[in-house]
Short mmCIF file of C-alpha atoms in Angstrom, two decimals:
data_model
loop_
_atom_site.label_atom_id
_atom_site.label_comp_id
_atom_site.label_asym_id
_atom_site.label_seq_id
_atom_site.Cartn_x
_atom_site.Cartn_y
_atom_site.Cartn_z
CA MET U 1025 33.74 -52.31 -89.41
CA PHE U 1026 31.72 -53.30 -92.49
CA THR U 1027 28.70 -54.94 -90.85
CA LEU U 1028 25.85 -56.88 -92.44
CA LEU U 1029 23.50 -54.02 -91.57
CA SER U 1030 25.68 -51.45 -93.30
CA TRP U 1031 25.96 -53.72 -96.35
CA MET U 1032 22.16 -54.03 -96.53
CA ARG U 1033 21.77 -50.25 -96.32
CA ARG U 1034 24.37 -49.70 -99.04
CA ALA U 1035 22.78 -52.39 -101.20
CA SER U 1036 19.36 -50.80 -100.81
CA ALA U 1037 20.70 -47.41 -101.91
CA LEU U 1038 22.55 -48.91 -104.88
CA LEU U 1039 19.48 -50.85 -105.93
CA ALA U 1040 17.44 -47.65 -105.92
CA ILE U 1041 19.89 -45.89 -108.24
CA GLY U 1042 20.53 -48.83 -110.52
CA GLY U 1043 23.79 -49.89 -108.89
CA LEU U 1044 22.61 -53.51 -108.48
CA CYS U 1045 20.73 -55.71 -110.94
CA LEU U 1046 18.39 -58.18 -109.24
CA ALA U 1047 15.11 -59.80 -110.33
CA GLY U 1048 13.58 -58.09 -113.34
CA CYS U 1049 16.86 -56.84 -114.83
CA ARG U 1050 17.83 -58.21 -118.22
CA ALA U 1051 21.54 -58.76 -118.64
CA GLU U 1052 21.21 -58.72 -122.43
CA GLU U 1053 19.96 -55.13 -122.47
CA PRO U 1054 22.55 -53.02 -124.36
CA ALA U 1055 24.35 -50.24 -122.53
CA PRO U 1056 23.09 -46.75 -123.37
CA PRO U 1057 25.12 -44.99 -126.07
CA PRO U 1058 27.82 -42.69 -124.72
CA SER U 1059 26.85 -39.04 -124.38
CA PRO U 1060 28.78 -36.45 -126.41
CA THR U 1061 31.78 -34.73 -124.86
CA THR U 1062 32.90 -31.16 -125.53
CA THR U 1063 36.61 -30.72 -124.77
CA ASP U 1064 37.70 -27.10 -124.36
CA THR U 1065 41.39 -26.62 -125.05
CA ARG U 1066 41.60 -23.72 -122.58
CA GLY U 1067 42.12 -25.00 -119.05
CA ASP U 1068 42.67 -23.23 -115.75
CA TRP U 1069 46.39 -24.02 -115.87
CA GLU U 1070 48.85 -24.50 -118.73
CA ASP U 1071 51.95 -26.61 -118.34
CA THR U 1072 54.98 -24.60 -119.47
CA GLY U 1073 57.49 -27.00 -117.90
CA ARG U 1074 59.35 -27.03 -114.61
CA TYR U 1075 59.30 -23.81 -112.61
CA ALA U 1076 62.91 -23.96 -111.42
CA THR U 1077 66.28 -25.58 -112.14
CA CYS U 1078 66.73 -27.06 -108.67
CA GLY U 1079 66.33 -30.76 -107.99
CA LEU U 1080 67.36 -33.68 -105.81
CA PRO U 1081 70.87 -35.15 -105.94
CA PRO U 1082 71.21 -38.94 -105.67
CA GLY U 1083 71.51 -39.95 -102.01
CA GLY U 1084 72.93 -37.69 -99.34
CA ALA U 1085 71.00 -35.84 -96.64
CA ALA U 1086 67.79 -37.05 -95.02
CA CYS U 1087 64.64 -36.70 -97.08
CA GLY U 1088 63.31 -33.15 -96.77
CA ASP U 1089 66.44 -31.55 -95.28
CA PHE U 1090 67.70 -28.31 -96.81
CA GLU U 1091 70.91 -30.13 -97.80
CA SER U 1092 68.90 -32.72 -99.74
CA PHE U 1093 68.16 -30.19 -102.52
CA ASN U 1094 70.52 -29.46 -105.40
CA LEU U 1095 70.52 -25.66 -105.82
CA GLU U 1096 73.23 -25.45 -108.49
CA GLY U 1097 72.10 -23.11 -111.22
CA CYS U 1098 69.72 -21.24 -108.91
CA ASP U 1099 69.83 -17.46 -108.57
CA ARG U 1100 70.07 -17.51 -104.80
CA ALA U 1101 71.09 -13.84 -104.59
CA SER U 1102 67.63 -12.88 -105.88
CA LEU U 1103 65.97 -14.46 -102.83
CA GLY U 1104 67.00 -11.50 -100.69
CA GLY U 1105 64.51 -9.31 -102.55
CA LEU U 1106 61.50 -11.51 -101.76
CA PRO U 1107 58.98 -9.96 -99.31
CA ARG U 1108 59.58 -11.41 -95.84
CA ASP U 1109 56.13 -10.80 -94.42
CA GLY U 1110 52.81 -12.03 -95.81
CA VAL U 1111 50.72 -14.86 -97.22
CA PHE U 1112 51.77 -16.72 -100.35
CA THR U 1113 49.61 -19.10 -102.35
CA LEU U 1114 51.38 -21.60 -104.55
CA VAL U 1115 51.00 -24.32 -107.12
CA TYR U 1116 53.07 -27.51 -107.05
CA ARG U 1117 53.99 -29.12 -110.38
CA SER U 1118 54.98 -32.74 -109.93
CA ASP U 1119 57.95 -34.30 -111.70
CA ALA U 1120 56.03 -37.54 -112.16
CA ARG U 1121 55.67 -39.05 -115.62
CA THR U 1122 52.10 -37.73 -115.76
CA THR U 1123 52.18 -34.09 -114.74
CA SER U 1124 49.81 -33.12 -111.96
CA ILE U 1125 49.31 -29.94 -109.99
CA ASP U 1126 48.18 -29.16 -106.47
CA PRO U 1127 47.64 -25.78 -104.77
CA ASP U 1128 48.81 -24.81 -101.29
CA ALA U 1129 49.80 -21.80 -99.19
CA PHE U 1130 52.31 -20.64 -96.61
CA ARG U 1131 52.82 -17.60 -94.44
CA VAL U 1132 56.09 -15.95 -93.46
CA SER U 1133 56.87 -13.17 -91.02
CA ALA U 1134 60.01 -11.18 -90.41
CA ASP U 1135 60.72 -12.84 -87.07
CA GLY U 1136 59.20 -16.23 -87.95
CA VAL U 1137 56.57 -16.06 -85.19
CA LEU U 1138 53.60 -16.13 -87.59
CA ASP U 1139 55.09 -18.59 -90.07
CA ALA U 1140 52.77 -21.35 -91.29
CA TYR U 1141 53.23 -24.18 -93.78
CA GLN U 1142 51.00 -27.22 -94.29
CA GLY U 1143 48.63 -25.78 -91.70
CA MET U 1144 51.20 -25.72 -88.90
CA THR U 1145 54.23 -23.86 -87.61
CA PRO U 1146 57.22 -25.08 -89.67
CA THR U 1147 59.47 -27.49 -87.81
CA GLN U 1148 62.48 -26.14 -89.73
CA ARG U 1149 62.99 -22.71 -91.25
CA ARG U 1150 65.87 -21.03 -93.07
CA VAL U 1151 65.04 -17.62 -94.50
CA ASP U 1152 67.92 -15.23 -95.19
CA ALA U 1153 69.52 -13.20 -97.96
CA GLU U 1154 70.35 -16.30 -100.03
CA SER U 1155 68.01 -18.97 -98.67
CA PHE U 1156 64.30 -19.69 -98.45
CA PHE U 1157 63.42 -23.02 -96.84
CA LEU U 1158 60.35 -24.23 -94.94
CA SER U 1159 59.74 -27.74 -93.68
CA SER U 1160 56.81 -29.11 -91.68
CA ALA U 1161 56.76 -32.61 -90.24
CA THR U 1162 54.47 -34.96 -88.35
CA SER U 1163 55.31 -38.42 -87.01
CA SER U 1164 55.14 -39.99 -90.48
CA ARG U 1165 55.06 -37.20 -93.07
CA ARG U 1166 57.35 -34.33 -93.99
CA ASP U 1167 56.79 -31.55 -96.54
CA SER U 1168 59.61 -29.21 -97.54
CA LEU U 1169 60.09 -26.45 -100.06
CA VAL U 1170 63.15 -24.47 -101.05
CA GLY U 1171 63.53 -21.29 -103.10
CA CYS U 1172 65.62 -21.23 -106.25
CA ARG U 1173 64.95 -17.70 -107.50
CA ALA U 1174 62.65 -14.76 -106.87
CA GLU U 1175 61.16 -12.11 -109.13
CA GLY U 1176 59.35 -9.36 -107.24
CA ASN U 1177 56.64 -11.08 -105.19
CA ARG U 1178 57.01 -14.41 -107.02
CA LEU U 1179 59.09 -17.31 -105.72
CA TYR U 1180 60.20 -20.29 -107.82
CA GLY U 1181 61.63 -23.43 -106.26
CA CYS U 1182 61.44 -27.16 -105.51
CA PHE U 1183 59.44 -29.29 -103.09
CA VAL U 1184 59.43 -32.80 -101.69
CA ARG U 1185 57.00 -34.91 -99.70
CA CYS U 1186 58.47 -37.66 -97.56
CA LEU U 1187 56.55 -40.51 -95.94
CA SER U 1188 58.28 -42.41 -93.13
CA GLY U 1189 61.59 -40.90 -94.22
CA ARG U 1190 61.26 -41.97 -97.86
CA LEU U 1191 60.61 -39.76 -100.87
CA SER U 1192 56.96 -39.89 -101.92
CA SER U 1193 56.73 -37.07 -104.47
CA SER U 1194 58.78 -34.14 -105.71
CA GLY U 1195 58.75 -31.36 -108.23
CA THR U 1196 58.81 -27.61 -108.61
CA PHE U 1197 56.51 -24.80 -107.50
CA LEU U 1198 55.50 -21.21 -108.11
CA ALA U 1199 54.42 -19.09 -105.12
CA VAL U 1200 52.87 -15.62 -105.35
CA LYS U 1201 52.44 -13.23 -102.43
CA TRP U 1202 48.79 -12.32 -101.91
CA GLU U 1203 48.05 -8.65 -102.39
CA ARG U 1204 44.77 -6.82 -102.75
CA ARG U 1205 44.01 -6.10 -106.41
CA ALA U 1206 45.56 -2.88 -107.69
CA GLY U 1207 43.35 0.14 -107.21
CA GLU U 1208 40.84 -1.59 -104.93
CA GLU U 1209 39.69 -0.47 -101.52
CA GLU U 1210 37.96 -2.65 -98.95
CA ALA U 1211 34.67 -2.48 -100.85
CA ALA U 1212 32.71 -0.93 -103.69
CA GLY U 1213 28.97 -1.31 -104.09
CA LEU U 1214 28.73 -3.49 -100.94
CA ARG U 1215 28.58 -2.43 -97.32
CA LEU U 1216 29.33 -4.51 -94.21
CA VAL U 1217 26.32 -4.58 -91.89
CA SER U 1218 27.55 -7.06 -89.27
CA GLU U 1219 30.19 -9.70 -88.56
CA SER U 1220 29.70 -12.77 -86.35
CA PHE U 1221 32.58 -15.06 -85.46
CA VAL U 1222 31.94 -18.82 -85.67
CA GLU U 1223 33.53 -20.65 -82.75
CA GLN U 1224 33.63 -24.24 -83.95
CA GLY U 1225 35.79 -25.67 -86.72
CA LEU U 1226 36.23 -23.94 -90.07
CA PRO U 1227 32.99 -22.32 -91.30
CA VAL U 1228 32.23 -23.13 -94.96
CA ASP U 1229 28.55 -22.69 -95.86
CA VAL U 1230 25.33 -20.99 -94.77
CA TYR U 1231 21.60 -21.18 -95.43
CA VAL U 1232 19.15 -18.49 -94.40
CA THR U 1233 15.50 -19.20 -93.63
CA GLN U 1234 12.86 -18.22 -91.07
CA GLY U 1235 14.97 -15.30 -89.84
CA HIS U 1236 17.90 -17.56 -88.95
CA ALA U 1237 21.29 -18.26 -90.52
CA TYR U 1238 22.45 -21.88 -90.30
CA VAL U 1239 26.23 -22.07 -90.61
CA VAL U 1240 28.02 -25.40 -91.10
CA SER U 1241 31.68 -26.02 -90.31
CA VAL U 1242 34.24 -28.69 -91.11
CA ARG U 1243 37.01 -30.00 -88.89
CA ASN U 1244 39.96 -27.64 -88.49
CA GLY U 1245 43.00 -29.49 -87.19
CA GLY U 1246 41.92 -31.11 -83.94
CA GLU U 1247 38.81 -28.95 -83.65
CA GLY U 1248 35.55 -30.46 -84.86
CA GLY U 1249 32.99 -28.64 -86.95
CA GLY U 1250 29.21 -28.70 -86.68
CA LEU U 1251 26.18 -26.43 -86.94
CA THR U 1252 25.93 -22.87 -85.63
CA VAL U 1253 22.58 -21.04 -85.55
CA PHE U 1254 22.25 -17.24 -85.56
CA ASP U 1255 19.05 -15.24 -85.23
CA VAL U 1256 19.48 -12.64 -87.99
CA SER U 1257 16.16 -10.83 -87.67
CA ASP U 1258 18.26 -7.80 -86.75
CA LYS U 1259 20.91 -7.77 -89.49
CA LYS U 1260 23.05 -5.31 -87.56
CA ALA U 1261 23.19 -7.52 -84.47
CA PRO U 1262 22.87 -11.27 -85.12
CA VAL U 1263 22.34 -13.35 -81.97
CA LEU U 1264 23.98 -16.74 -81.45
CA LYS U 1265 21.24 -19.22 -80.57
CA LYS U 1266 22.66 -22.72 -80.81
CA THR U 1267 25.76 -24.77 -81.58
CA ILE U 1268 25.64 -28.48 -82.37
CA THR U 1269 28.64 -30.75 -82.76
CA LEU U 1270 29.09 -34.51 -82.53
CA PRO U 1271 32.30 -36.24 -81.45
CA THR U 1272 32.56 -38.58 -84.46
CA ASP U 1273 30.43 -36.76 -87.03
CA ASN U 1274 31.70 -33.20 -87.32
CA TYR U 1275 32.71 -32.53 -90.92
CA TRP U 1276 29.59 -30.73 -92.18
CA ASN U 1277 30.26 -29.08 -95.51
CA GLY U 1278 26.92 -28.08 -97.06
CA VAL U 1279 23.47 -26.97 -95.92
CA TRP U 1280 20.01 -26.31 -97.42
CA ALA U 1281 16.43 -26.07 -96.14
CA LYS U 1282 12.84 -26.62 -97.23
CA ASP U 1283 9.95 -25.53 -95.00
CA ASN U 1284 10.69 -26.95 -91.52
CA ALA U 1285 13.47 -29.29 -92.63
CA LEU U 1286 17.20 -28.52 -92.65
CA TYR U 1287 19.54 -30.75 -94.67
CA VAL U 1288 23.23 -30.94 -93.72
CA ALA U 1289 25.87 -32.66 -95.85
CA SER U 1290 28.03 -34.86 -93.60
CA ALA U 1291 31.30 -36.59 -94.51
CA SER U 1292 30.42 -39.41 -92.10
CA SER U 1293 26.68 -40.03 -92.30
CA GLY U 1294 25.29 -38.69 -95.57
CA VAL U 1295 22.45 -36.18 -95.29
CA VAL U 1296 21.59 -35.26 -91.70
CA VAL U 1297 18.00 -34.02 -91.42
CA PHE U 1298 16.91 -31.58 -88.71
CA ASP U 1299 13.46 -30.39 -87.73
CA ILE U 1300 13.54 -26.57 -87.56
CA SER U 1301 9.90 -25.95 -86.69
CA LYS U 1302 11.54 -24.10 -83.80
CA PRO U 1303 14.16 -22.28 -85.90
CA GLU U 1304 16.44 -21.46 -82.99
CA GLU U 1305 16.43 -25.06 -81.75
CA PRO U 1306 17.17 -27.57 -84.56
CA ARG U 1307 16.21 -31.13 -83.61
CA MET U 1308 18.14 -33.93 -85.30
CA LEU U 1309 15.89 -36.58 -86.85
CA ARG U 1310 18.00 -39.08 -88.81
CA SER U 1311 20.55 -39.48 -91.60
CA TYR U 1312 20.04 -40.61 -95.20
CA PRO U 1313 20.55 -42.99 -96.95
CA GLY U 1314 21.76 -44.68 -93.74
CA GLY U 1315 25.11 -46.10 -92.74
CA ARG U 1316 28.50 -44.48 -93.11
CA ILE U 1317 28.69 -42.47 -96.32
CA ASP U 1318 30.25 -39.17 -97.40
CA VAL U 1319 27.94 -36.47 -98.78
CA HIS U 1320 29.79 -33.28 -99.67
CA THR U 1321 27.05 -30.91 -100.84
CA VAL U 1322 23.25 -30.70 -101.07
CA PHE U 1323 20.84 -28.83 -103.35
CA VAL U 1324 17.06 -28.42 -103.24
CA GLU U 1325 14.76 -27.64 -106.14
CA GLY U 1326 11.03 -27.88 -105.53
CA ASP U 1327 10.25 -31.30 -104.05
CA ARG U 1328 13.66 -32.77 -104.93
CA LEU U 1329 16.76 -33.00 -102.78
CA TYR U 1330 20.06 -33.78 -104.49
CA ALA U 1331 22.95 -35.09 -102.39
CA MET U 1332 26.40 -35.28 -103.98
CA SER U 1333 28.61 -38.05 -102.65
CA PRO U 1334 32.34 -38.36 -103.45
CA ASP U 1335 32.42 -41.66 -101.54
CA ALA U 1336 34.15 -44.82 -102.76
CA GLN U 1337 31.22 -45.24 -105.16
CA PRO U 1338 30.70 -41.66 -106.40
CA GLN U 1339 27.05 -40.81 -107.03
CA THR U 1340 24.36 -38.17 -106.74
CA PHE U 1341 21.35 -39.27 -104.71
CA ILE U 1342 17.89 -37.94 -105.61
CA TYR U 1343 15.22 -37.74 -102.89
CA ASP U 1344 11.55 -36.86 -102.89
CA ILE U 1345 10.98 -34.26 -100.16
CA SER U 1346 7.29 -33.58 -100.64
CA MET U 1347 7.31 -34.47 -96.93
CA PRO U 1348 10.39 -32.36 -96.11
CA THR U 1349 11.39 -34.08 -92.85
CA ALA U 1350 11.03 -37.57 -94.33
CA PRO U 1351 13.02 -37.82 -97.60
CA VAL U 1352 12.33 -40.81 -99.85
CA LEU U 1353 15.10 -42.06 -102.12
CA LEU U 1354 13.94 -41.98 -105.75
CA GLY U 1355 17.14 -42.76 -107.62
CA GLY U 1356 20.33 -41.06 -108.60
CA TYR U 1357 23.16 -40.74 -111.05
CA ALA U 1358 26.50 -42.58 -110.91
CA GLU U 1359 29.03 -42.01 -113.67
CA PRO U 1360 29.99 -45.40 -115.18
CA GLY U 1361 33.56 -46.29 -114.31
CA ALA U 1362 34.08 -43.53 -111.74
CA THR U 1363 34.44 -46.06 -108.92
CA THR U 1364 37.70 -47.38 -110.38
CA ASN U 1365 38.91 -44.52 -112.61
CA ALA U 1366 39.82 -41.38 -110.66
CA GLN U 1367 40.10 -39.37 -113.88
CA LEU U 1368 36.31 -39.52 -114.17
CA GLY U 1369 36.08 -37.55 -110.94
CA TYR U 1370 33.21 -37.42 -108.46
CA PRO U 1371 30.18 -35.19 -107.89
CA HIS U 1372 31.42 -32.21 -105.92
CA ASP U 1373 28.39 -29.97 -106.33
CA ALA U 1374 25.33 -29.70 -108.56
CA LEU U 1375 22.42 -27.49 -109.51
CA ALA U 1376 19.01 -28.60 -110.79
CA TYR U 1377 17.06 -26.49 -113.26
CA GLU U 1378 14.05 -27.29 -115.45
CA GLY U 1379 14.37 -31.08 -115.29
CA ARG U 1380 18.12 -31.20 -115.76
CA LEU U 1381 20.89 -31.68 -113.26
CA TYR U 1382 24.16 -29.85 -113.84
CA ILE U 1383 26.88 -31.73 -111.98
CA ASN U 1384 30.36 -30.43 -111.23
CA HIS U 1385 32.16 -33.77 -111.47
CA TRP U 1386 35.62 -32.50 -110.51
CA SER U 1387 38.33 -33.92 -112.81
CA GLY U 1388 35.62 -35.52 -114.96
CA GLY U 1389 34.28 -32.11 -115.97
CA TYR U 1390 30.79 -30.60 -116.07
CA PHE U 1391 27.91 -33.03 -116.68
CA ILE U 1392 24.41 -32.26 -117.94
CA VAL U 1393 21.99 -35.00 -116.86
CA ASP U 1394 18.31 -35.42 -117.67
CA VAL U 1395 16.56 -36.19 -114.35
CA SER U 1396 12.98 -35.81 -115.50
CA ASP U 1397 12.69 -39.49 -114.57
CA PRO U 1398 14.78 -39.76 -111.38
CA THR U 1399 14.71 -43.56 -111.52
CA GLN U 1400 16.53 -43.49 -114.87
CA PRO U 1401 18.77 -40.42 -115.11
CA ARG U 1402 20.38 -39.99 -118.52
CA LYS U 1403 23.56 -38.03 -119.15
CA LEU U 1404 23.17 -35.67 -122.10
CA SER U 1405 26.72 -34.37 -122.38
CA THR U 1406 30.06 -33.62 -120.74
CA TYR U 1407 31.99 -30.36 -120.91
CA THR U 1408 35.61 -30.69 -119.85
CA TYR U 1409 38.97 -28.96 -120.10
CA PRO U 1410 42.63 -29.68 -119.24
CA TYR U 1411 43.38 -30.08 -115.51
CA ALA U 1412 39.67 -29.79 -114.73
CA THR U 1413 38.44 -29.32 -111.15
CA SER U 1414 34.81 -28.49 -111.95
CA HIS U 1415 33.49 -27.23 -108.64
CA ALA U 1416 30.42 -24.95 -108.75
CA ASN U 1417 27.84 -23.64 -111.22
CA ALA U 1418 24.74 -21.53 -111.76
CA VAL U 1419 22.18 -21.74 -114.58
CA GLY U 1420 19.49 -19.39 -115.86
CA ARG U 1421 17.49 -18.27 -118.88
CA PHE U 1422 18.55 -15.21 -120.86
CA GLY U 1423 15.90 -14.63 -123.49
CA GLU U 1424 15.72 -17.77 -125.59
CA ARG U 1425 19.09 -18.99 -124.38
CA LEU U 1426 19.95 -21.21 -121.45
CA ILE U 1427 23.23 -20.06 -119.93
CA ALA U 1428 25.46 -21.85 -117.42
CA PHE U 1429 28.21 -20.29 -115.33
CA GLU U 1430 30.88 -22.83 -114.32
CA GLY U 1431 34.01 -22.56 -112.21
CA GLY U 1432 36.81 -24.80 -111.01
CA GLU U 1433 38.68 -24.75 -107.69
CA ASN U 1434 42.37 -24.71 -108.37
CA TRP U 1435 45.32 -22.52 -109.31
CA GLY U 1436 44.08 -20.30 -112.14
CA ALA U 1437 40.43 -21.31 -111.67
CA HIS U 1438 38.07 -18.82 -113.23
CA LEU U 1439 34.51 -18.37 -114.43
CA ARG U 1440 33.38 -19.87 -117.73
CA VAL U 1441 30.15 -18.81 -119.41
CA LEU U 1442 28.56 -21.66 -121.37
CA ASP U 1443 25.62 -21.69 -123.76
CA VAL U 1444 23.76 -24.89 -122.84
CA THR U 1445 20.60 -24.22 -124.85
CA ASP U 1446 21.46 -27.43 -126.69
CA PRO U 1447 22.25 -29.69 -123.72
CA THR U 1448 24.14 -32.12 -125.94
CA SER U 1449 26.58 -29.46 -127.12
CA PRO U 1450 27.63 -26.92 -124.45
CA ARG U 1451 29.96 -24.23 -125.75
CA ARG U 1452 32.02 -21.52 -124.08
CA ILE U 1453 30.91 -18.00 -125.00
CA GLY U 1454 32.62 -15.92 -122.31
CA GLU U 1455 34.90 -15.81 -119.27
CA TYR U 1456 35.70 -13.77 -116.17
CA GLU U 1457 39.18 -14.10 -114.74
CA LEU U 1458 41.15 -12.53 -111.89
CA GLU U 1459 44.70 -13.32 -110.74
CA GLU U 1460 45.73 -16.98 -110.97
CA ASN U 1461 46.72 -17.33 -107.31
CA ALA U 1462 43.17 -17.15 -105.85
CA SER U 1463 40.35 -19.50 -106.79
CA ILE U 1464 36.61 -19.27 -107.22
CA HIS U 1465 34.54 -21.24 -104.74
CA ASN U 1466 30.76 -20.70 -104.91
CA MET U 1467 28.37 -18.64 -107.03
CA VAL U 1468 24.72 -17.56 -106.90
CA LEU U 1469 22.72 -16.26 -109.88
CA LYS U 1470 19.93 -13.79 -109.16
CA GLY U 1471 18.31 -12.41 -112.28
CA GLU U 1472 21.06 -10.73 -114.27
CA LYS U 1473 23.57 -10.60 -111.40
CA LEU U 1474 26.04 -13.30 -110.50
CA TYR U 1475 27.47 -13.27 -106.97
CA VAL U 1476 30.81 -15.07 -106.60
CA ALA U 1477 32.61 -16.17 -103.43
CA HIS U 1478 36.20 -15.88 -104.64
CA TYR U 1479 38.32 -16.95 -101.66
CA GLN U 1480 41.13 -14.37 -101.14
CA HIS U 1481 39.46 -12.03 -103.65
CA GLY U 1482 36.39 -11.85 -101.41
CA VAL U 1483 32.92 -11.34 -102.88
CA ARG U 1484 32.52 -10.29 -106.52
CA VAL U 1485 29.24 -9.02 -107.98
CA LEU U 1486 28.97 -9.38 -111.76
CA ASP U 1487 26.46 -7.92 -114.17
CA VAL U 1488 25.78 -10.78 -116.58
CA SER U 1489 22.95 -9.18 -118.54
CA GLU U 1490 25.23 -9.71 -121.52
CA PRO U 1491 26.46 -13.21 -120.59
CA GLU U 1492 29.36 -13.16 -123.03
CA LYS U 1493 30.88 -10.23 -121.15
CA PRO U 1494 30.53 -10.48 -117.35
CA ARG U 1495 31.15 -7.04 -115.86
CA GLN U 1496 32.10 -6.41 -112.24
CA VAL U 1497 29.76 -3.93 -110.55
CA GLY U 1498 30.70 -4.48 -106.91
CA TYR U 1499 33.06 -6.25 -104.54
CA TYR U 1500 33.93 -6.71 -100.88
CA ASN U 1501 37.44 -7.77 -99.90
CA THR U 1502 36.81 -10.02 -96.90
CA TYR U 1503 40.44 -11.20 -96.75
CA ARG U 1504 42.81 -9.63 -94.21
CA GLU U 1505 46.29 -11.01 -93.61
CA THR U 1506 46.03 -10.09 -89.94
CA ASP U 1507 43.15 -12.50 -89.26
CA ALA U 1508 43.93 -15.73 -87.42
CA GLY U 1509 44.54 -18.79 -89.55
CA ARG U 1510 45.60 -17.01 -92.73
CA GLY U 1511 48.25 -18.69 -94.85
CA GLU U 1512 47.37 -22.19 -93.66
CA SER U 1513 45.55 -23.26 -96.83
CA PHE U 1514 44.96 -22.29 -100.45
CA TYR U 1515 41.23 -22.43 -99.65
CA GLU U 1516 40.85 -19.31 -97.47
CA GLY U 1517 38.65 -16.25 -97.51
CA ALA U 1518 35.13 -15.94 -98.93
CA ILE U 1519 33.90 -19.51 -99.28
CA GLY U 1520 30.10 -19.72 -98.85
CA MET U 1521 27.28 -17.38 -99.74
CA ARG U 1522 23.48 -17.01 -99.90
CA VAL U 1523 21.45 -14.27 -101.53
CA PRO U 1524 17.90 -15.03 -100.32
CA GLY U 1525 16.31 -11.95 -101.85
CA ASP U 1526 15.85 -9.88 -98.68
CA GLY U 1527 18.32 -7.22 -99.84
CA TYR U 1528 21.33 -8.75 -98.08
CA LEU U 1529 24.22 -11.09 -98.86
CA TYR U 1530 25.14 -13.66 -96.22
CA VAL U 1531 28.79 -14.55 -96.69
CA ILE U 1532 31.02 -17.05 -94.91
CA ASP U 1533 34.70 -16.17 -94.56
CA THR U 1534 36.91 -18.99 -93.27
CA SER U 1535 38.46 -16.79 -90.56
CA ARG U 1536 35.93 -14.03 -89.92
CA GLY U 1537 32.75 -16.15 -89.85
CA LEU U 1538 29.34 -14.83 -90.94
CA LEU U 1539 29.40 -11.47 -92.72
CA ILE U 1540 26.13 -9.76 -93.66
CA LEU U 1541 26.55 -7.35 -96.57
CA GLN U 1542 24.14 -4.93 -98.19
CA GLU U 1543 24.27 -3.68 -101.76
CA GLY U 1544 24.30 0.01 -102.54
#
């Protein structure tokens, strides 16, 4: 319920970031001039038209049934050559007037026992020499896909989504069976030191400080996430010290620390602050800014905490943390119009560097914002591209140049290298790209090495001493089809990572948990 107290808290936060104009504001003040936008014509995905000739006939069978698809013109005989065992990732292309895409995954097995679609065991299945059909249904929603033709490990077909028995969306799809990259072993240049399973929810991020690894998890089906604490003073044998979960606040997606304060990004209560003066025993203090609000990620630079909120009013909060356990709201940045225009996106993640904030604003692109005065942030420019899902970034100095590494989170998402020396005119100078069916998630820049958590492609270590030409110098394939939960989502595998400078990489894999790797 939207109470008076929650309204006052929200109003206070909006006032602090310029969201409300009370006494002292002058309505006649002109709006700031728009910042320049660089539009790159090369996106993560290119629309080449429908993937298959199948479709939906007018009327007939129930929405989502195999018989509801028109397969005339399909090469159904080719379906018999499709692999019958493994994980496929896929991209849906809608047939709506405005084309949109959405990634997903499914898993099939020869006997159907391990099949998964939409995160569950399919409620209907028809896989034979001339058919490929999966359908998963809940009480009000049904998702179905059907194959039209196959080429090697690639499947082309049609999909529908039905809500309460009525068609909601439809289109075509391309699915590709996941396979380890040609010529690769389990690892090169990285060695597994230890592996620690995370019991609660789906693990997504980690922060390492004071000899402890703090792992946060999000909800996974009916299982809530939370915080898991490992003592990692012995890298070969981490010790589980504490698990924390709350019944109604258990989607914790990001984590950072400063001194004796731990900051957790919560989808229900903003930034949850813990006292970790006893590292093995975090003590919850309070949440910021107060009330019910979604914060997806957090970032700390010096005495500033940045909290990225994709809530109904998308914004990035800026806190003073000179007293780490008692953040003070200084201001923040909210993209004008983003509350009502979804195309402007929301702050998914951000990185602060030398007085500027680099915000991954999802479909809105990559923003460069001057935050030298946190009470009056000023956007300097936008870098965007077709079908943008700007998700993560890293920034550093290379000689006289300031270089940013930016990546999306979608089908075809890859690394872009941008020269941002002139913050009003970012330009692409390089790229690093693997197969289209596995996405980048996070990245960490340490000197002239960029460490990338690349979902099903595991961990990638890049030499970026020549930023225009990122060169892979190591990898660790964390993904194994045999692990529990594989094939339930496009977003699986290596997802979170820290490189604290102690000679180790702390990696979160969505199924395997906390992996500690060593270079060399």
